[in-house]
C-alpha positions as semicolon CSV with decimal commas, in nm:
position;residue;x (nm);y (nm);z (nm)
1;X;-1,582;0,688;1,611
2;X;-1,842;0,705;1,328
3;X;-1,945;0,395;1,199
4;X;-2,258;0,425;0,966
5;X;-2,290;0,281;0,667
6;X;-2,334;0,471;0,283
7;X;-2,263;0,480;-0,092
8;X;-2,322;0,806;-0,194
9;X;-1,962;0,951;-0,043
10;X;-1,611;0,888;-0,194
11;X;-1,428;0,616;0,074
12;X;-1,035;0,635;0,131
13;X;-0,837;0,407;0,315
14;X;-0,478;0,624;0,414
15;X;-0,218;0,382;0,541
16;X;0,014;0,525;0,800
17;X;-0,270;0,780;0,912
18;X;-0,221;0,858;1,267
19;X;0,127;1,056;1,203
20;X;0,325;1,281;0,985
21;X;0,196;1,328;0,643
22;X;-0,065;1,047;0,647
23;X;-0,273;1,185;0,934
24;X;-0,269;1,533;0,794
25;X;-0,387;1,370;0,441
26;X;-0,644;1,242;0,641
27;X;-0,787;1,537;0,758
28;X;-0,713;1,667;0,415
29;X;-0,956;1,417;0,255
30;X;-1,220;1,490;0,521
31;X;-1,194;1,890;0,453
32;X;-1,296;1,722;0,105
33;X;-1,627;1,534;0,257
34;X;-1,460;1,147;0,258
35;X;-1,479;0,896;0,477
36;X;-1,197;0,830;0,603
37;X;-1,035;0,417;0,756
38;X;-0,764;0,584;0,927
39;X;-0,493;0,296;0,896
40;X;-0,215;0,270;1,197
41;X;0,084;0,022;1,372
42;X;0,112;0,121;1,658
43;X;-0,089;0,339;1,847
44;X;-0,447;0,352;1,891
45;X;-0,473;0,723;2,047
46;X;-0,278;0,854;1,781
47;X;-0,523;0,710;1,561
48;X;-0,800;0,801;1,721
49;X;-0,698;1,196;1,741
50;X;-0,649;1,136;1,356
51;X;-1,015;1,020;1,387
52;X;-1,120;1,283;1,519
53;X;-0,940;1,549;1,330
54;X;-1,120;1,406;1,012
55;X;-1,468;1,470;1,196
56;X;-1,378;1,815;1,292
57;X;-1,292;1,881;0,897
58;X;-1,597;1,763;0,805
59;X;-1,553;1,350;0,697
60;X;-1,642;1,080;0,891
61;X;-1,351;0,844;0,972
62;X;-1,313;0,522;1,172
63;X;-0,939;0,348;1,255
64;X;-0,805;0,043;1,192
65;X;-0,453;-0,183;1,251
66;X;-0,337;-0,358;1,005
67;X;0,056;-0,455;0,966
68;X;0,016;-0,339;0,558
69;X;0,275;-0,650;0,484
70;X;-0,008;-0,880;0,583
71;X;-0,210;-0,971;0,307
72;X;-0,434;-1,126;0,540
73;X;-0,460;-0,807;0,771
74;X;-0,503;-0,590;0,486
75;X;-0,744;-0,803;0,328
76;X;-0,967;-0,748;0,648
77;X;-0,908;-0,403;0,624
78;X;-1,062;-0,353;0,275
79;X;-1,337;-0,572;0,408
80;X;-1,380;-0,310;0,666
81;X;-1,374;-0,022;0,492
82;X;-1,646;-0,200;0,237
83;X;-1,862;-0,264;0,528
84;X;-1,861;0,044;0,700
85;X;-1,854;0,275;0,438
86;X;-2,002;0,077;0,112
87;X;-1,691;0,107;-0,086
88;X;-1,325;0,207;-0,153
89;X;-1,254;0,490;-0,398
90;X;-0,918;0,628;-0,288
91;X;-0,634;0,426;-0,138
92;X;-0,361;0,658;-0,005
93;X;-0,046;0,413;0,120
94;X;0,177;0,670;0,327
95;X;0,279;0,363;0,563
96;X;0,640;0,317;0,589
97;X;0,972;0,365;0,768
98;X;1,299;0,485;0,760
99;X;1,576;0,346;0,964
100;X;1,923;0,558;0,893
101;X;2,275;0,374;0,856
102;X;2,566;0,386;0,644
103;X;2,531;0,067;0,376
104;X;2,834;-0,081;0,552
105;X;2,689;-0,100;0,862
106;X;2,317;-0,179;0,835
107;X;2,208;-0,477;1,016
108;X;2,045;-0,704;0,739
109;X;1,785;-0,804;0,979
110;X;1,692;-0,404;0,966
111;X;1,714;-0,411;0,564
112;X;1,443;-0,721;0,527
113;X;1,190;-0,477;0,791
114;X;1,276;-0,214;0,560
115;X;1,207;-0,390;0,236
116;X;0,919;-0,625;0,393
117;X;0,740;-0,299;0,556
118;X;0,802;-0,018;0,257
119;X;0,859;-0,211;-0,057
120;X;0,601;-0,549;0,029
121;X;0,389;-0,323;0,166
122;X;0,317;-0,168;-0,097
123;X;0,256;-0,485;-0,301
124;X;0,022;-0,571;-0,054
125;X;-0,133;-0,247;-0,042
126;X;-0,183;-0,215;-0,405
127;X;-0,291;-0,549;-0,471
128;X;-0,588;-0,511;-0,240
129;X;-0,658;-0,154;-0,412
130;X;-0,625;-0,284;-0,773
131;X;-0,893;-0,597;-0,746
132;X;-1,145;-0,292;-0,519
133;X;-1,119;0,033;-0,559
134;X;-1,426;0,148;-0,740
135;X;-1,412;0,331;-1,107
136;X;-1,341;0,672;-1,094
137;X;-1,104;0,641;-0,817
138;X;-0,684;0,696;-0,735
139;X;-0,439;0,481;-0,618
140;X;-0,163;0,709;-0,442
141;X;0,145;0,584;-0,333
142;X;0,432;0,779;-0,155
143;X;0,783;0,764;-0,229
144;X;1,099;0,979;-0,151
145;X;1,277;1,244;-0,330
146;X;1,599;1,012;-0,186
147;X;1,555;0,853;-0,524
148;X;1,737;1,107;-0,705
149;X;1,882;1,308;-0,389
150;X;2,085;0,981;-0,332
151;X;2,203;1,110;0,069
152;X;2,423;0,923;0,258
153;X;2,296;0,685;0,531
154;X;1,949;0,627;0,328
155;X;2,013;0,349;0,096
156;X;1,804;0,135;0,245
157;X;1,516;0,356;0,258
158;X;1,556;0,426;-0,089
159;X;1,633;0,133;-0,217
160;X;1,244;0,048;-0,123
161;X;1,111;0,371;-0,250
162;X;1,215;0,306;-0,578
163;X;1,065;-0,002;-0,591
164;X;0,768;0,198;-0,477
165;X;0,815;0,363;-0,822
166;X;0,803;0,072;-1,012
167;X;0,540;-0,074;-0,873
168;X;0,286;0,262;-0,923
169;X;0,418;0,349;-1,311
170;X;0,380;-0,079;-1,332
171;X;0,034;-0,086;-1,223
172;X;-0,102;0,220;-1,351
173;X;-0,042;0,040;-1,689
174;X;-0,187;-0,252;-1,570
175;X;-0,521;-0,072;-1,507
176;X;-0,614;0,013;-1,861
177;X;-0,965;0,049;-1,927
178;X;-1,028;0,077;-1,515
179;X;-1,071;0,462;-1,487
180;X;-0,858;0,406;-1,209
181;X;-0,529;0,649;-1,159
182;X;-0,232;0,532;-0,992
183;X;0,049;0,796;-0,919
184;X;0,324;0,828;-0,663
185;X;0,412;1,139;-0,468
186;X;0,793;1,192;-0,373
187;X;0,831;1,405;-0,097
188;X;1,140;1,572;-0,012
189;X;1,251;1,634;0,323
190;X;0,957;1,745;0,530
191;X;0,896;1,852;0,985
192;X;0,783;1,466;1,064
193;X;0,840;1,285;1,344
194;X;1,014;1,077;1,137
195;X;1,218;1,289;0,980
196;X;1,334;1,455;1,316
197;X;1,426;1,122;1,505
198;X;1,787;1,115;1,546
199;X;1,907;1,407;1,367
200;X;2,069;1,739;1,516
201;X;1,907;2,057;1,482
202;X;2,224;2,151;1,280
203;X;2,168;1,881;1,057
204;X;1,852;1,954;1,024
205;X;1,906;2,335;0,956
206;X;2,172;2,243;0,659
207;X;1,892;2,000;0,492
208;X;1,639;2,314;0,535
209;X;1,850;2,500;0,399
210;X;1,872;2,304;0,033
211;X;1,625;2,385;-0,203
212;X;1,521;2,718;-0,333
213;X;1,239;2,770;-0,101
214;X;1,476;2,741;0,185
215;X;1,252;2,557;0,446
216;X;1,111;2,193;0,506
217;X;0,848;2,057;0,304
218;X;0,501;2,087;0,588
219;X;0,233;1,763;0,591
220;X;0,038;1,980;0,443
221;X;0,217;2,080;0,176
222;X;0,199;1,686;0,085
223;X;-0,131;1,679;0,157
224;X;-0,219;1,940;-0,101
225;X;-0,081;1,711;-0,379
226;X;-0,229;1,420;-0,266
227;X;-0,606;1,576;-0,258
228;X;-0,545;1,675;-0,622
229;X;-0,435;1,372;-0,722
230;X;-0,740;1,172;-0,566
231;X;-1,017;1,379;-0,734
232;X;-0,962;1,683;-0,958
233;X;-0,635;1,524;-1,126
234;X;-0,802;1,256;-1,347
235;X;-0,541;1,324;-1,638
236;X;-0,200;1,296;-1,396
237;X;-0,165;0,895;-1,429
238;X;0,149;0,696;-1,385
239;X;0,343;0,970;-1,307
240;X;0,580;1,024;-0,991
241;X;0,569;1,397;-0,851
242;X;0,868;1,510;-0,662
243;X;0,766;1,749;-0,387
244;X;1,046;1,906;-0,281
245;X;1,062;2,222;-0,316
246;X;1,340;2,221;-0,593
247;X;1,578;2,054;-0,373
248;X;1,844;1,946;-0,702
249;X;1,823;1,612;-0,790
């Protein structure tokens, strides 16, 4: 792993970037020339093929942990990606996850992970990225097209997602004068890992089947939005973009 220091090159930090749609952003945003502090949980080879991947797209990337509900931990992690790279201009928070159950029967002790790692998260997240991200630069936070496809078994989920919301169209306000965007991308359902734990492949079909497009939403589809919205989409600010193929809301 690369770890030279510079402040000519935009910086982003993607939380949740050794899977699913934050690894591929990753390698997005090194296609683009960033630097990448690949943020992860749980596994450090994951994270370090996500490394990788950024190198071979032409970005230099290191990984980090950090539990993103840790304001201590993600403290250290801006701290890291200041040292390193010289900077943070893009924060992309794609950390999360997404337990299913019916509201009746949903553990509470799941609910508080839920809302401590998706909705605090977030908080944390953001907080860090508000007081450092440098002019010029995004804030990018991802929610869920459950918001408004309201599907059994996810209330939960996106109960914390639309705090997500609120927090981005909050903040974004709250920047005034920063050149700073904030925006939040709502994906719809899209070939995870995630999104494939647990479900039957005719479940899976059915959902697929849904919007107009008739497929799942790719990484990379995500990834697309999210590498406008960090650099050529200076005018898109406290917005939420539903990416979902025109599943109906």
């Amino acid at each position: 792993m690369t770890e030279n220091t510079t402040t000519t090159e935009r910086v982003a930090i993607v939380t949740g970037g050794s899977r699913g749609i934050g690894r591929e952003t990753a390698g997005r945003l090194g296609r683009d020339g960033y630097a990448v502090v690949v943020t992860y949980s749980g596994s450090p080879a994951e994270a370090d093929q996500a490394v990788k991947e950024v190198e071979q797209a032409g970005g230099r990337a290191i990984a980090v942990q950090a539990d993103v509900a840790d304001e201590n931990a993600v403290k250290a992690l801006f701290d890291r990606a200041e040292e390193t790279f010289g900077g943070v201009d893009v924060v992309v928070h794609a950390a999360g996850i997404m337990p299913l159950s019916p509201l009746s029967d949903l553990d509470l002790d799941v609910f508080d992970q839920v809302i401590r790692t998706n909705l605090r998260g977030t908080f944390v997240v953001d907080q860090q990225a508000a007081r450092r991200v440098r002019s010029g630069g995004a804030i990018i936070n991802l929610s869920s097209s459950l918001t408004r496809l309201a599907r059994p078994g996810y209330s939960a989920y996106a109960a914390s997602k639309g705090g997500v919301e609120a927090i981005t169209l909050i903040l974004a306000r709250e920047l005034r004068g920063r050149d700073i965007t904030v925006n939040a991308v709502a994906p719809g359902p899209t070939a995870t890992a995630m999104f494939f734990d647990g479900k039957p492949q005719e479940l899976v079909d059915r959902i697929a089947a849904e919007p107009p497009l008739e497929r799942l939403g790719q990484p990379e589809d995500i990834a697309e939005i999210v590498h406008f919205l960090a650099g050529p989409a200076r005018w898109i600010n406290g917005q939420v973009i539903y990416a979902n193929g025109g599943s109906a809301a």
